[in-house]
XYZ file of N, CA and C in Angstrom:
576
model
N 0.823 -1.090 -0.193
C 0.076 0.004 0.059
C 0.919 1.172 0.021
N 0.507 2.277 -0.859
C 1.391 3.439 -0.986
C 1.212 4.260 0.371
N 2.282 4.996 0.213
C 2.419 5.921 1.666
C 2.074 7.497 1.097
N 1.734 8.244 2.075
C 1.461 9.621 1.859
C 2.627 10.320 2.203
N 3.209 11.055 1.267
C 4.564 11.695 1.290
C 4.391 13.329 1.182
N 4.920 14.085 1.999
C 4.927 15.400 1.986
C 6.391 15.983 1.216
N 6.092 16.836 0.294
C 7.308 17.473 -0.381
C 7.277 18.945 -0.134
N 8.275 19.507 0.673
C 8.231 20.834 0.931
C 9.034 21.614 -0.174
N 8.736 22.481 -0.927
C 9.156 23.134 -2.031
C 9.213 24.736 -2.000
N 9.833 25.199 -2.582
C 10.005 26.857 -2.643
C 10.526 27.191 -4.074
N 10.308 28.563 -4.260
C 10.777 28.962 -5.688
C 12.379 28.846 -5.718
N 12.741 28.413 -6.754
C 14.156 27.955 -7.136
C 14.889 26.827 -6.385
N 13.987 25.977 -5.835
C 14.410 24.579 -5.724
C 15.055 24.108 -6.979
N 16.008 23.095 -6.736
C 16.569 22.678 -7.869
C 15.729 21.722 -8.657
N 15.557 21.815 -10.046
C 14.706 21.117 -10.785
C 14.876 19.696 -10.801
N 15.744 19.138 -10.947
C 15.768 17.730 -10.975
C 15.510 17.111 -9.567
N 16.087 17.956 -8.530
C 15.778 17.373 -7.091
C 14.399 17.554 -6.692
N 13.611 18.431 -7.505
C 12.409 18.422 -7.011
C 11.298 17.421 -8.121
N 11.617 17.477 -9.321
C 10.827 16.692 -10.360
C 11.098 15.325 -10.318
N 12.394 14.916 -10.253
C 12.738 13.528 -10.198
C 12.225 12.590 -8.977
N 12.267 13.049 -7.781
C 11.781 12.357 -6.609
C 10.245 12.320 -6.682
N 9.545 13.542 -7.176
C 8.224 13.479 -7.158
C 7.658 12.589 -8.137
N 8.094 12.507 -9.227
C 7.731 11.669 -10.320
C 7.845 10.096 -10.035
N 9.222 9.867 -9.513
C 9.566 8.588 -9.110
C 8.655 7.989 -8.059
N 8.380 8.777 -6.905
C 7.570 8.054 -5.950
C 6.078 8.038 -6.300
N 5.579 8.938 -7.137
C 4.282 8.719 -7.956
C 4.277 7.536 -8.753
N 5.249 7.050 -9.473
C 5.299 6.113 -10.164
C 5.286 4.664 -9.474
N 5.666 4.569 -8.289
C 5.903 3.510 -7.612
C 4.734 3.328 -6.744
N 3.666 4.207 -6.888
C 2.520 4.058 -6.049
C 2.285 4.877 -4.763
N 3.122 5.892 -4.490
C 2.845 6.585 -3.407
C 2.098 8.022 -3.691
N 1.483 8.610 -2.767
C 0.941 9.813 -2.876
C 1.852 10.888 -2.629
N 2.131 11.936 -3.375
C 3.179 12.834 -3.030
C 2.354 14.430 -2.970
N 2.340 15.010 -1.971
C 1.731 16.459 -1.820
C 2.735 17.295 -1.838
N 3.143 18.070 -2.938
C 4.184 19.109 -3.038
C 3.415 20.451 -2.659
N 4.014 21.058 -1.888
C 3.458 22.416 -1.227
C 4.641 23.575 -1.076
N 4.135 24.631 -1.011
C 5.149 25.939 -0.697
C 4.120 26.855 0.082
N 5.079 27.393 1.023
C 4.297 28.519 1.882
C 3.884 29.696 0.971
N 2.788 30.145 1.383
C 2.263 31.262 0.554
C 1.452 30.867 -0.768
N 1.504 29.424 -1.217
C 0.982 28.971 -2.453
C -0.137 27.971 -2.000
N -0.882 27.786 -3.100
C -1.945 26.726 -2.932
C -2.055 25.722 -3.964
N -2.534 24.762 -4.075
C -2.680 23.771 -5.168
C -3.141 24.470 -6.527
N -2.461 24.092 -7.311
C -2.490 24.639 -8.729
C -1.623 25.864 -9.213
N -0.786 26.343 -8.029
C 0.136 27.377 -8.266
C 1.522 26.778 -8.658
N 2.386 27.303 -9.048
C 3.677 27.033 -9.539
C 4.815 27.485 -8.668
N 5.964 26.712 -8.587
C 7.032 27.526 -8.133
C 8.052 27.373 -9.570
N 9.053 28.412 -9.349
C 10.050 28.339 -10.555
C 11.049 27.649 -10.051
N 11.749 26.599 -10.841
C 12.949 25.768 -10.347
C 14.007 26.536 -10.985
N 15.305 25.900 -10.390
C 16.694 26.204 -11.135
C 17.198 25.091 -11.462
N 18.090 25.083 -12.474
C 18.804 23.957 -12.748
C 20.332 24.297 -12.345
N 20.716 23.198 -11.462
C 22.338 23.474 -11.107
C 22.995 22.246 -11.766
N 24.053 22.839 -12.438
C 24.836 21.969 -13.252
C 26.345 21.960 -12.976
N 27.049 20.927 -13.025
C 28.344 20.869 -12.749
C 29.226 20.858 -14.174
N 29.758 22.072 -14.485
C 30.370 22.111 -15.667
C 31.932 22.566 -15.621
N 32.587 22.120 -14.603
C 34.075 22.149 -14.348
C 34.389 23.580 -13.748
N 33.408 24.247 -13.241
C 33.788 25.633 -12.576
C 33.823 25.349 -11.088
N 34.444 26.325 -10.360
C 34.648 25.980 -8.757
C 33.324 25.667 -7.994
N 32.264 25.888 -8.725
C 30.940 25.667 -7.901
C 29.862 25.332 -9.022
N 28.758 24.988 -8.874
C 27.810 24.652 -9.828
C 27.272 25.957 -10.501
N 26.795 25.869 -11.833
C 26.282 26.964 -12.594
C 24.686 26.865 -12.323
N 24.070 27.917 -12.341
C 22.680 28.058 -12.085
C 21.932 28.503 -13.293
N 20.816 27.984 -13.831
C 20.083 28.444 -14.836
C 18.624 28.204 -14.651
N 17.711 28.882 -15.127
C 16.071 28.873 -14.839
C 15.845 27.625 -15.370
N 15.034 26.894 -14.570
C 14.405 25.731 -14.753
C 12.840 25.716 -15.408
N 12.275 24.939 -14.976
C 10.860 24.739 -15.383
C 9.742 25.296 -14.101
N 8.373 25.530 -14.757
C 7.537 25.875 -13.618
C 6.921 24.451 -13.104
N 7.151 24.190 -11.768
C 6.651 23.034 -11.302
C 5.512 23.143 -10.376
N 4.121 22.538 -11.044
C 2.970 22.665 -10.321
C 2.845 22.149 -9.011
N 2.191 22.732 -7.943
C 2.084 22.478 -6.688
C 0.744 21.657 -6.755
N 0.547 20.589 -6.162
C -0.783 19.792 -5.896
C -1.450 19.808 -4.519
N -1.026 20.756 -3.722
C -1.772 20.618 -2.464
C -1.382 22.187 -1.966
N -2.015 22.705 -0.968
C -2.044 23.826 -0.558
C -1.400 23.879 0.814
N -0.239 24.724 1.065
C 0.522 24.647 2.198
C -0.294 24.923 3.436
N -1.224 25.723 3.509
C -1.970 26.247 4.522
C -2.916 25.136 5.002
N -3.157 24.002 4.311
C -4.130 22.828 4.760
C -3.438 21.627 5.058
N -1.940 21.683 5.159
C -1.290 20.724 5.530
C -1.174 20.268 7.099
N -1.591 19.049 7.255
C -1.360 18.664 8.736
C -0.428 17.352 8.934
N 0.866 17.778 9.283
C 1.909 16.833 9.274
C 1.516 15.514 9.780
N 0.720 15.171 10.786
C 0.307 14.049 11.220
C -0.415 12.972 10.196
N -0.826 13.624 9.029
C -1.443 12.832 8.058
C -0.466 12.371 7.004
N 0.930 12.342 7.194
C 1.927 11.914 6.195
C 2.865 11.005 6.889
N 3.286 10.238 6.079
C 4.183 9.093 6.367
C 5.678 9.446 6.383
N 5.908 10.388 5.543
C 7.441 10.700 5.161
C 7.386 12.018 4.551
N 8.674 12.557 4.493
C 9.109 13.963 4.177
C 10.109 13.976 3.114
N 9.970 14.856 2.163
C 10.959 14.824 1.102
C 11.357 16.436 1.007
N 12.623 16.789 1.184
C 13.272 18.260 1.098
C 14.199 18.144 -0.098
N 13.892 18.835 -1.207
C 14.575 19.203 -2.318
C 15.706 20.130 -2.182
N 16.669 20.282 -2.917
C 17.747 21.254 -2.601
C 17.668 22.380 -3.503
N 18.729 22.991 -3.778
C 18.528 24.501 -4.550
C 18.458 25.491 -3.602
N 17.936 26.733 -4.174
C 17.857 27.836 -3.376
C 16.808 27.792 -2.412
N 15.683 27.069 -2.545
C 14.512 27.129 -1.672
C 14.932 27.080 -0.263
N 15.797 25.943 0.220
C 15.856 25.737 1.692
C 16.545 26.787 2.305
N 17.397 27.761 1.676
C 18.166 28.908 2.403
C 17.185 29.889 2.950
N 15.778 29.977 2.268
C 14.785 30.939 2.749
C 13.765 30.182 3.616
N 13.441 28.897 3.082
C 12.341 28.230 3.743
C 12.579 28.103 5.276
N 13.924 27.934 5.614
C 14.313 27.527 7.109
C 14.179 28.835 7.879
N 13.435 29.968 7.222
C 13.219 31.186 8.208
C 11.641 31.208 8.355
N 11.081 30.196 7.735
C 9.518 29.961 7.998
C 9.243 29.181 9.239
N 8.410 29.660 10.178
C 8.226 29.076 11.442
C 7.313 27.751 11.062
N 6.422 27.910 10.413
C 5.570 26.674 10.009
C 6.194 25.751 9.126
N 7.202 26.121 8.204
C 8.033 24.810 7.733
C 8.923 24.413 8.819
N 9.416 25.072 9.703
C 10.267 24.505 10.782
C 9.344 23.411 11.429
N 8.370 23.755 12.027
C 7.433 23.056 12.796
C 7.205 21.787 12.008
N 6.916 21.749 10.730
C 6.476 20.616 10.037
C 7.788 19.658 9.969
N 8.928 20.095 9.611
C 10.365 19.542 9.582
C 10.548 18.621 10.928
N 10.377 19.445 12.066
C 10.561 18.918 13.533
C 9.621 17.698 13.696
N 8.372 17.881 13.165
C 7.387 16.852 13.349
C 7.819 15.428 12.980
N 8.495 15.636 11.678
C 8.826 13.997 11.109
C 9.930 13.585 11.731
N 10.728 14.351 12.552
C 11.971 13.909 13.486
C 11.317 13.493 14.812
N 10.733 14.308 15.490
C 10.101 13.714 16.800
C 9.258 12.550 16.470
N 8.637 12.106 15.483
C 7.847 11.055 15.162
C 8.665 10.000 14.551
N 9.847 10.068 14.359
C 10.812 9.325 13.761
C 10.321 8.615 12.280
N 9.593 9.556 11.535
C 9.088 9.168 10.193
C 10.286 9.337 9.177
N 10.300 8.692 8.104
C 11.385 8.621 6.974
C 11.432 10.248 6.374
N 12.661 10.603 6.368
C 13.020 11.972 5.754
C 14.100 11.848 4.888
N 13.746 12.414 3.484
C 14.877 12.514 2.468
C 15.259 13.798 2.151
N 16.511 14.256 2.266
C 17.077 15.520 1.994
C 18.193 15.425 1.102
N 18.291 16.395 0.066
C 19.365 16.340 -0.872
C 19.920 17.639 -0.955
N 21.287 17.706 -1.350
C 22.063 18.843 -1.652
C 21.919 20.031 -0.457
N 21.263 21.133 -0.997
C 21.021 22.246 -0.056
C 19.855 22.109 1.055
N 19.305 20.974 1.010
C 18.168 20.557 1.729
C 18.557 20.619 3.142
N 19.935 20.238 3.462
C 20.515 20.246 4.704
C 20.429 21.506 5.586
N 20.462 22.653 4.720
C 20.257 24.118 5.261
C 18.936 24.187 6.005
N 17.920 23.414 5.454
C 16.672 23.511 6.139
C 16.717 22.619 7.320
N 17.216 21.478 7.224
C 17.512 20.441 8.506
C 18.263 21.260 9.592
N 19.176 22.192 9.181
C 20.102 22.714 10.150
C 19.404 23.856 10.691
N 18.556 24.585 9.846
C 17.641 25.575 10.435
C 16.461 25.038 11.547
N 16.116 23.782 11.201
C 15.146 23.011 12.068
C 15.962 22.583 13.234
N 17.246 22.720 13.463
C 17.856 22.071 14.525
C 17.657 20.610 14.801
N 17.681 19.788 13.707
C 17.226 18.372 13.781
C 18.570 17.470 13.707
N 19.592 18.136 13.403
C 20.913 17.514 13.023
C 21.801 16.981 14.244
N 21.617 17.329 15.260
C 22.648 17.036 16.532
C 22.913 15.715 16.518
N 24.243 15.307 16.517
C 24.483 13.990 16.501
C 24.316 13.009 15.206
N 23.697 13.545 14.298
C 23.384 12.964 12.787
C 24.363 12.946 11.834
N 24.497 11.739 11.112
C 25.385 11.835 9.857
C 24.329 12.392 8.845
N 25.072 13.461 8.047
C 24.259 13.818 6.909
C 25.199 14.287 5.982
N 24.737 14.096 4.661
C 25.424 14.548 3.648
C 24.834 15.835 2.962
N 25.538 16.648 2.180
C 24.742 17.754 1.657
C 25.900 18.232 0.566
N 25.368 19.145 -0.306
C 26.340 19.857 -1.135
C 27.457 20.254 -0.339
N 28.891 20.035 -0.715
C 29.951 20.363 0.011
C 29.955 21.733 0.494
N 29.530 22.821 -0.091
C 29.197 24.065 0.379
C 28.367 24.183 1.795
N 27.488 23.284 1.926
C 26.764 23.167 3.108
C 27.224 22.442 4.325
N 28.568 21.906 4.176
C 29.176 21.255 5.359
C 28.996 22.131 6.652
N 29.557 23.484 6.510
C 29.491 24.331 7.712
C 28.212 24.316 8.350
N 26.940 24.459 7.526
C 25.608 24.406 8.247
C 25.492 23.079 8.997
N 25.896 22.053 8.321
C 25.744 20.647 8.874
C 26.438 20.527 10.358
N 27.735 20.906 10.360
C 28.495 20.956 11.504
C 28.160 21.909 12.610
N 27.780 23.125 12.032
C 27.418 24.108 12.986
C 26.061 23.721 13.755
N 25.293 23.010 13.105
C 24.102 22.398 13.680
C 24.378 21.144 14.570
N 25.557 20.702 14.610
C 25.809 19.684 15.548
C 25.736 18.213 14.837
N 25.680 18.356 13.591
C 25.692 17.040 12.649
C 27.092 16.800 12.335
N 27.196 15.471 11.913
C 28.491 15.085 11.341
C 28.457 14.942 9.752
N 29.231 15.751 9.269
C 29.116 15.575 7.714
C 29.464 14.401 7.019
N 28.886 13.917 6.179
C 29.186 12.740 5.535
C 29.745 13.128 4.145
N 31.158 13.041 4.086
C 31.854 13.517 2.907
C 32.093 12.251 1.990
N 31.000 12.149 1.089
C 30.692 11.115 0.184
C 30.809 11.563 -1.318
N 31.013 10.583 -2.190
C 30.956 10.854 -3.684
C 29.700 11.404 -4.026
N 29.476 12.197 -4.841
C 28.473 12.981 -5.407
C 27.333 12.500 -5.814
N 27.459 10.856 -6.199
C 26.322 9.927 -6.766
C 26.188 8.946 -5.661
N 26.501 9.329 -4.245
C 26.190 8.401 -3.409
C 25.229 8.919 -2.240
N 24.525 8.243 -1.255
C 23.716 8.719 -0.311
C 23.927 8.005 0.991
N 23.520 8.520 2.156
C 23.704 7.931 3.488
C 22.454 7.994 4.222
N 22.288 6.832 4.889
C 21.092 6.766 5.731
C 21.615 6.608 7.138
N 20.977 7.534 8.124
C 21.378 7.510 9.565
C 19.933 7.612 10.073
N 19.487 6.316 10.581
C 18.123 6.161 11.223
C 17.027 6.500 10.085
N 15.984 7.395 10.630
C 14.984 7.845 9.541
C 15.503 8.792 8.606
N 16.828 9.304 8.391
C 17.214 10.154 7.606
C 18.116 9.740 6.391
N 17.732 10.137 5.151
C 18.373 9.620 3.989
C 18.826 11.197 3.234
N 20.199 11.298 3.135
C 20.815 12.549 2.576
C 21.673 12.026 1.459
N 21.982 13.018 0.488
C 22.893 12.839 -0.575
C 23.303 14.310 -0.958
N 24.591 14.279 -1.617
C 25.246 15.527 -2.135
C 24.609 16.484 -3.037
N 23.887 15.683 -4.128
C 23.386 16.387 -5.216
C 22.615 15.530 -6.038
N 21.978 15.935 -7.243
C 21.100 15.138 -7.954
C 21.768 14.015 -8.839
N 23.117 13.997 -9.039
C 23.626 12.679 -9.465
C 23.548 11.593 -8.434
N 22.986 11.859 -7.362
C 23.044 10.709 -6.325
C 21.496 10.145 -6.297
N 20.461 10.433 -7.179
C 19.194 10.022 -7.323
C 19.059 8.620 -6.902
N 19.728 7.637 -7.919
C 19.592 6.284 -7.708
C 19.992 5.943 -6.301
N 20.989 6.186 -5.701
C 21.206 5.613 -4.488
C 20.355 6.384 -3.294
N 20.121 7.628 -3.550
C 19.341 8.489 -2.550
C 17.830 7.649 -2.525
N 17.297 7.726 -3.683
C 15.849 7.364 -3.766
C 15.518 5.880 -3.480
N 16.824 4.971 -3.789
C 16.598 3.534 -3.294
C 16.719 3.607 -1.728
N 17.507 4.300 -1.269
C 17.611 4.237 0.375
C 16.424 4.627 0.911
N 15.731 5.786 0.540
C 14.497 6.287 0.855
C 13.440 5.300 0.583
N 13.406 4.842 -0.551
C 12.205 3.751 -0.705
C 12.278 2.549 0.106
N 13.708 2.148 0.542
C 13.637 1.022 1.402
C 13.276 1.582 2.843
N 13.511 2.819 3.246
C 13.016 3.192 4.672
C 11.578 3.376 4.461
N 10.850 3.459 3.389
C 9.386 3.749 3.270
C 8.683 2.206 3.378
N 9.717 1.114 3.167
C 9.134 -0.284 3.239
C 8.378 -0.626 1.994
N 8.689 0.015 0.826
C 8.339 -0.076 -0.418
C 8.835 -1.425 -1.103
N 8.058 -2.245 -1.782
C 8.713 -3.232 -2.467
C 8.363 -3.195 -3.776
N 9.407 -3.285 -4.734
C 9.065 -3.270 -6.128
C 9.317 -4.520 -6.821
N 8.418 -5.077 -7.527
C 8.646 -6.303 -8.004
C 8.882 -6.131 -9.528
N 9.708 -6.856 -9.998
C 10.165 -7.177 -11.318
C 9.224 -7.818 -12.422
């Protein structure tokens, strides 16, 4: 039976890190509600494409419009089995929203599965849920993880790490590892 999963989005969340987990989780039978503070079902967020082109950091380009399918103001965290936090620019300002922080903390206080990728660690740090936790993130977010009391997992960009109910990865090249570990935490069985 499919799980009910909450995805907290914001303008300029990374395109792949929003669309790929959303579509993957839907394709294997889960319900995913993508929400954004200040927006309702049918509204869109603008995404950003972060690419690795040999520069000192990623490049950023305008992505797609991603349609939200639920209204933030209607969310009750207790109705969800798991949480997904995409990376990109969204987490840096979403972590300043008290309602978003309360949602994130709910999933940790109830030990429900949480998947965060790339800059999603900024939201975890802002929610103060990383104390003693092993957490991967985009390397530039190492400071946030460590200042929040977490242990930074310095892993290859295409890998992921699970610590209890938390699955994290450095960036979208880790989607196969990150999503497979999250799917395992959800207890989802995929038959061939």
